[in-house]
């Protein structure tokens, strides 16, 4: 009898343990990382000046993109040895600092400050002194103006920029105190479309029209004193089989001279998905 009782108790403990495992243990699965197509290299050739015979002088910068946790962590200009920028983010993926190096020596740093989730202003520091402050203003979360302070103490404005948009979230125009550029677009993928919004704000028109969802096909440039464009640039684009731009060639519509060109190549990285 005692042996049967012991055996029954063992069986009850086993069954209770199995039931407890089924009821109380929950398997929490982490979403699988997803592949993301991103820029590996971007080569930019742009009109810089003219020589004594009025022929254009071009400069070329080729940037190599490095990534960490799906964000751009480093931009290296492979045309200039020792020229690169490191990007730092907080846990909310807000860009908080850029460290710019020249000849492998720290040349300047940029610190980012926010109002809620919107970039409010940045400060640029060189040799221990704040040399520039950039302010950003928004309407319905779209960047509508920016201003660079030439004198950080009084924060006097230097060439403020105004942005307008089409309803499709493409930049219609941006203008400063001297000129205004107005754009038309294709219906294909801007390679910066899924990039960090703060990264796009500070690189717009430096790397590309990063604030737009599509790619420019034409640009009319106006003087602020006239409504007639003094320059029209036509952009001819080639695409890969996923409709990402491979080359963007911008030429003057009148002279057919090259104004700017962009050449992209891509890589695929794995990015953690949000829960």
JSON list of N, CA and C in Angstrom, two decimals, residues 107-149:
[
{"chain": "A", "resi": 107, "resn": "UNK", "atom": "N", "xyz": [38.28, 67.95, -36.31]},
{"chain": "A", "resi": 107, "resn": "UNK", "atom": "CA", "xyz": [38.23, 69.31, -36.84]},
{"chain": "A", "resi": 107, "resn": "UNK", "atom": "C", "xyz": [37.08, 70.10, -36.22]},
{"chain": "A", "resi": 108, "resn": "UNK", "atom": "N", "xyz": [35.93, 69.46, -36.05]},
{"chain": "A", "resi": 108, "resn": "UNK", "atom": "CA", "xyz": [34.77, 70.12, -35.46]},
{"chain": "A", "resi": 108, "resn": "UNK", "atom": "C", "xyz": [33.80, 69.08, -34.94]},
{"chain": "A", "resi": 109, "resn": "UNK", "atom": "N", "xyz": [32.89, 69.51, -34.08]},
{"chain": "A", "resi": 109, "resn": "UNK", "atom": "CA", "xyz": [31.84, 68.64, -33.59]},
{"chain": "A", "resi": 109, "resn": "UNK", "atom": "C", "xyz": [30.51, 69.39, -33.63]},
{"chain": "A", "resi": 110, "resn": "UNK", "atom": "N", "xyz": [29.43, 68.64, -33.85]},
{"chain": "A", "resi": 110, "resn": "UNK", "atom": "CA", "xyz": [28.10, 69.22, -33.90]},
{"chain": "A", "resi": 110, "resn": "UNK", "atom": "C", "xyz": [27.23, 68.52, -32.86]},
{"chain": "A", "resi": 111, "resn": "UNK", "atom": "N", "xyz": [26.61, 69.29, -31.97]},
{"chain": "A", "resi": 111, "resn": "UNK", "atom": "CA", "xyz": [25.72, 68.76, -30.95]},
{"chain": "A", "resi": 111, "resn": "UNK", "atom": "C", "xyz": [24.28, 69.10, -31.30]},
{"chain": "A", "resi": 112, "resn": "UNK", "atom": "N", "xyz": [23.36, 68.15, -31.05]},
{"chain": "A", "resi": 112, "resn": "UNK", "atom": "CA", "xyz": [21.96, 68.28, -31.45]},
{"chain": "A", "resi": 112, "resn": "UNK", "atom": "C", "xyz": [21.07, 68.45, -30.22]},
{"chain": "A", "resi": 113, "resn": "UNK", "atom": "N", "xyz": [20.09, 69.36, -30.33]},
{"chain": "A", "resi": 113, "resn": "UNK", "atom": "CA", "xyz": [19.15, 69.63, -29.25]},
{"chain": "A", "resi": 113, "resn": "UNK", "atom": "C", "xyz": [17.73, 69.59, -29.79]},
{"chain": "A", "resi": 114, "resn": "UNK", "atom": "N", "xyz": [16.80, 69.06, -28.98]},
{"chain": "A", "resi": 114, "resn": "UNK", "atom": "CA", "xyz": [15.46, 68.74, -29.47]},
{"chain": "A", "resi": 114, "resn": "UNK", "atom": "C", "xyz": [14.38, 69.41, -28.64]},
{"chain": "A", "resi": 115, "resn": "UNK", "atom": "N", "xyz": [13.24, 69.63, -29.30]},
{"chain": "A", "resi": 115, "resn": "UNK", "atom": "CA", "xyz": [12.01, 70.01, -28.64]},
{"chain": "A", "resi": 115, "resn": "UNK", "atom": "C", "xyz": [11.02, 68.89, -28.91]},
{"chain": "A", "resi": 116, "resn": "UNK", "atom": "N", "xyz": [10.81, 68.02, -27.93]},
{"chain": "A", "resi": 116, "resn": "UNK", "atom": "CA", "xyz": [10.04, 66.81, -28.18]},
{"chain": "A", "resi": 116, "resn": "UNK", "atom": "C", "xyz": [10.79, 65.92, -29.13]},
{"chain": "A", "resi": 117, "resn": "UNK", "atom": "N", "xyz": [10.15, 65.53, -30.23]},
{"chain": "A", "resi": 117, "resn": "UNK", "atom": "CA", "xyz": [10.79, 64.69, -31.23]},
{"chain": "A", "resi": 117, "resn": "UNK", "atom": "C", "xyz": [11.30, 65.47, -32.42]},
{"chain": "A", "resi": 118, "resn": "UNK", "atom": "N", "xyz": [11.29, 66.79, -32.32]},
{"chain": "A", "resi": 118, "resn": "UNK", "atom": "CA", "xyz": [11.73, 67.63, -33.44]},
{"chain": "A", "resi": 118, "resn": "UNK", "atom": "C", "xyz": [13.08, 68.26, -33.13]},
{"chain": "A", "resi": 119, "resn": "UNK", "atom": "N", "xyz": [13.99, 68.19, -34.11]},
{"chain": "A", "resi": 119, "resn": "UNK", "atom": "CA", "xyz": [15.29, 68.83, -33.96]},
{"chain": "A", "resi": 119, "resn": "UNK", "atom": "C", "xyz": [15.10, 70.34, -33.84]},
{"chain": "A", "resi": 120, "resn": "UNK", "atom": "N", "xyz": [15.57, 70.92, -32.76]},
{"chain": "A", "resi": 120, "resn": "UNK", "atom": "CA", "xyz": [15.36, 72.35, -32.52]},
{"chain": "A", "resi": 120, "resn": "UNK", "atom": "C", "xyz": [16.54, 73.19, -33.01]},
{"chain": "A", "resi": 121, "resn": "UNK", "atom": "N", "xyz": [17.74, 72.81, -32.58]},
{"chain": "A", "resi": 121, "resn": "UNK", "atom": "CA", "xyz": [18.92, 73.53, -33.05]},
{"chain": "A", "resi": 121, "resn": "UNK", "atom": "C", "xyz": [20.16, 72.68, -32.86]},
{"chain": "A", "resi": 122, "resn": "UNK", "atom": "N", "xyz": [21.23, 73.07, -33.53]},
{"chain": "A", "resi": 122, "resn": "UNK", "atom": "CA", "xyz": [22.53, 72.42, -33.38]},
{"chain": "A", "resi": 122, "resn": "UNK", "atom": "C", "xyz": [23.58, 73.47, -33.10]},
{"chain": "A", "resi": 123, "resn": "UNK", "atom": "N", "xyz": [24.64, 73.06, -32.42]},
{"chain": "A", "resi": 123, "resn": "UNK", "atom": "CA", "xyz": [25.79, 73.94, -32.20]},
{"chain": "A", "resi": 123, "resn": "UNK", "atom": "C", "xyz": [27.03, 73.27, -32.78]},
{"chain": "A", "resi": 124, "resn": "UNK", "atom": "N", "xyz": [27.82, 74.06, -33.48]},
{"chain": "A", "resi": 124, "resn": "UNK", "atom": "CA", "xyz": [29.08, 73.56, -34.05]},
{"chain": "A", "resi": 124, "resn": "UNK", "atom": "C", "xyz": [30.23, 74.14, -33.25]},
{"chain": "A", "resi": 125, "resn": "UNK", "atom": "N", "xyz": [31.12, 73.25, -32.81]},
{"chain": "A", "resi": 125, "resn": "UNK", "atom": "CA", "xyz": [32.25, 73.65, -31.98]},
{"chain": "A", "resi": 125, "resn": "UNK", "atom": "C", "xyz": [33.55, 73.36, -32.70]},
{"chain": "A", "resi": 126, "resn": "UNK", "atom": "N", "xyz": [34.43, 74.35, -32.74]},
{"chain": "A", "resi": 126, "resn": "UNK", "atom": "CA", "xyz": [35.76, 74.20, -33.31]},
{"chain": "A", "resi": 126, "resn": "UNK", "atom": "C", "xyz": [36.78, 74.75, -32.31]},
{"chain": "A", "resi": 127, "resn": "UNK", "atom": "N", "xyz": [37.78, 73.94, -32.02]},
{"chain": "A", "resi": 127, "resn": "UNK", "atom": "CA", "xyz": [38.85, 74.34, -31.10]},
{"chain": "A", "resi": 127, "resn": "UNK", "atom": "C", "xyz": [38.29, 74.88, -29.78]},
{"chain": "A", "resi": 128, "resn": "UNK", "atom": "N", "xyz": [37.25, 74.23, -29.27]},
{"chain": "A", "resi": 128, "resn": "UNK", "atom": "CA", "xyz": [36.70, 74.58, -27.98]},
{"chain": "A", "resi": 128, "resn": "UNK", "atom": "C", "xyz": [35.71, 75.73, -27.97]},
{"chain": "A", "resi": 129, "resn": "UNK", "atom": "N", "xyz": [35.46, 76.33, -29.13]},
{"chain": "A", "resi": 129, "resn": "UNK", "atom": "CA", "xyz": [34.53, 77.46, -29.19]},
{"chain": "A", "resi": 129, "resn": "UNK", "atom": "C", "xyz": [33.35, 77.15, -30.10]},
{"chain": "A", "resi": 130, "resn": "UNK", "atom": "N", "xyz": [32.15, 77.57, -29.69]},
{"chain": "A", "resi": 130, "resn": "UNK", "atom": "CA", "xyz": [30.97, 77.43, -30.55]},
{"chain": "A", "resi": 130, "resn": "UNK", "atom": "C", "xyz": [31.07, 78.46, -31.66]},
{"chain": "A", "resi": 131, "resn": "UNK", "atom": "N", "xyz": [31.14, 77.98, -32.88]},
{"chain": "A", "resi": 131, "resn": "UNK", "atom": "CA", "xyz": [31.33, 78.88, -34.03]},
{"chain": "A", "resi": 131, "resn": "UNK", "atom": "C", "xyz": [30.07, 79.05, -34.87]},
{"chain": "A", "resi": 132, "resn": "UNK", "atom": "N", "xyz": [29.05, 78.21, -34.63]},
{"chain": "A", "resi": 132, "resn": "UNK", "atom": "CA", "xyz": [27.84, 78.29, -35.45]},
{"chain": "A", "resi": 132, "resn": "UNK", "atom": "C", "xyz": [26.68, 77.66, -34.71]},
{"chain": "A", "resi": 133, "resn": "UNK", "atom": "N", "xyz": [25.50, 78.26, -34.86]},
{"chain": "A", "resi": 133, "resn": "UNK", "atom": "CA", "xyz": [24.25, 77.70, -34.34]},
{"chain": "A", "resi": 133, "resn": "UNK", "atom": "C", "xyz": [23.26, 77.64, -35.49]},
{"chain": "A", "resi": 134, "resn": "UNK", "atom": "N", "xyz": [22.67, 76.47, -35.69]},
{"chain": "A", "resi": 134, "resn": "UNK", "atom": "CA", "xyz": [21.65, 76.30, -36.73]},
{"chain": "A", "resi": 134, "resn": "UNK", "atom": "C", "xyz": [20.31, 76.00, -36.06]},
{"chain": "A", "resi": 135, "resn": "UNK", "atom": "N", "xyz": [19.30, 76.77, -36.41]},
{"chain": "A", "resi": 135, "resn": "UNK", "atom": "CA", "xyz": [17.96, 76.61, -35.85]},
{"chain": "A", "resi": 135, "resn": "UNK", "atom": "C", "xyz": [17.02, 76.04, -36.91]},
{"chain": "A", "resi": 136, "resn": "UNK", "atom": "N", "xyz": [16.03, 75.24, -36.46]},
{"chain": "A", "resi": 136, "resn": "UNK", "atom": "CA", "xyz": [15.10, 74.58, -37.37]},
{"chain": "A", "resi": 136, "resn": "UNK", "atom": "C", "xyz": [13.67, 74.82, -36.90]},
{"chain": "A", "resi": 137, "resn": "UNK", "atom": "N", "xyz": [12.79, 75.12, -37.87]},
{"chain": "A", "resi": 137, "resn": "UNK", "atom": "CA", "xyz": [11.38, 75.38, -37.57]},
{"chain": "A", "resi": 137, "resn": "UNK", "atom": "C", "xyz": [10.49, 74.50, -38.44]},
{"chain": "A", "resi": 138, "resn": "UNK", "atom": "N", "xyz": [9.30, 74.16, -37.92]},
{"chain": "A", "resi": 138, "resn": "UNK", "atom": "CA", "xyz": [8.46, 73.17, -38.57]},
{"chain": "A", "resi": 138, "resn": "UNK", "atom": "C", "xyz": [7.00, 73.63, -38.65]},
{"chain": "A", "resi": 139, "resn": "UNK", "atom": "N", "xyz": [6.29, 73.05, -39.61]},
{"chain": "A", "resi": 139, "resn": "UNK", "atom": "CA", "xyz": [4.84, 73.15, -39.69]},
{"chain": "A", "resi": 139, "resn": "UNK", "atom": "C", "xyz": [4.31, 71.75, -39.92]},
{"chain": "A", "resi": 140, "resn": "UNK", "atom": "N", "xyz": [3.49, 71.26, -38.97]},
{"chain": "A", "resi": 140, "resn": "UNK", "atom": "CA", "xyz": [2.96, 69.89, -39.05]},
{"chain": "A", "resi": 140, "resn": "UNK", "atom": "C", "xyz": [4.08, 68.88, -39.29]},
{"chain": "A", "resi": 141, "resn": "UNK", "atom": "N", "xyz": [5.13, 69.02, -38.50]},
{"chain": "A", "resi": 141, "resn": "UNK", "atom": "CA", "xyz": [6.28, 68.10, -38.50]},
{"chain": "A", "resi": 141, "resn": "UNK", "atom": "C", "xyz": [7.13, 68.14, -39.77]},
{"chain": "A", "resi": 142, "resn": "UNK", "atom": "N", "xyz": [6.84, 69.06, -40.68]},
{"chain": "A", "resi": 142, "resn": "UNK", "atom": "CA", "xyz": [7.68, 69.24, -41.86]},
{"chain": "A", "resi": 142, "resn": "UNK", "atom": "C", "xyz": [8.61, 70.43, -41.65]},
{"chain": "A", "resi": 143, "resn": "UNK", "atom": "N", "xyz": [9.88, 70.24, -41.94]},
{"chain": "A", "resi": 143, "resn": "UNK", "atom": "CA", "xyz": [10.84, 71.34, -41.83]},
{"chain": "A", "resi": 143, "resn": "UNK", "atom": "C", "xyz": [10.46, 72.44, -42.82]},
{"chain": "A", "resi": 144, "resn": "UNK", "atom": "N", "xyz": [10.20, 73.64, -42.31]},
{"chain": "A", "resi": 144, "resn": "UNK", "atom": "CA", "xyz": [9.78, 74.74, -43.19]},
{"chain": "A", "resi": 144, "resn": "UNK", "atom": "C", "xyz": [10.78, 75.89, -43.23]},
{"chain": "A", "resi": 145, "resn": "UNK", "atom": "N", "xyz": [11.70, 75.95, -42.27]},
{"chain": "A", "resi": 145, "resn": "UNK", "atom": "CA", "xyz": [12.74, 76.97, -42.34]},
{"chain": "A", "resi": 145, "resn": "UNK", "atom": "C", "xyz": [13.91, 76.58, -41.45]},
{"chain": "A", "resi": 146, "resn": "UNK", "atom": "N", "xyz": [15.08, 77.08, -41.83]},
{"chain": "A", "resi": 146, "resn": "UNK", "atom": "CA", "xyz": [16.28, 76.90, -41.02]},
{"chain": "A", "resi": 146, "resn": "UNK", "atom": "C", "xyz": [17.07, 78.18, -41.07]},
{"chain": "A", "resi": 147, "resn": "UNK", "atom": "N", "xyz": [17.86, 78.40, -40.05]},
{"chain": "A", "resi": 147, "resn": "UNK", "atom": "CA", "xyz": [18.61, 79.64, -39.95]},
{"chain": "A", "resi": 147, "resn": "UNK", "atom": "C", "xyz": [19.97, 79.36, -39.33]},
{"chain": "A", "resi": 148, "resn": "UNK", "atom": "N", "xyz": [20.99, 79.89, -39.93]},
{"chain": "A", "resi": 148, "resn": "UNK", "atom": "CA", "xyz": [22.34, 79.75, -39.41]},
{"chain": "A", "resi": 148, "resn": "UNK", "atom": "C", "xyz": [22.76, 81.05, -38.74]},
{"chain": "A", "resi": 149, "resn": "UNK", "atom": "N", "xyz": [23.20, 80.95, -37.51]},
{"chain": "A", "resi": 149, "resn": "UNK", "atom": "CA", "xyz": [23.65, 82.13, -36.77]},
{"chain": "A", "resi": 149, "resn": "UNK", "atom": "C", "xyz": [25.14, 82.32, -37.01]}
]
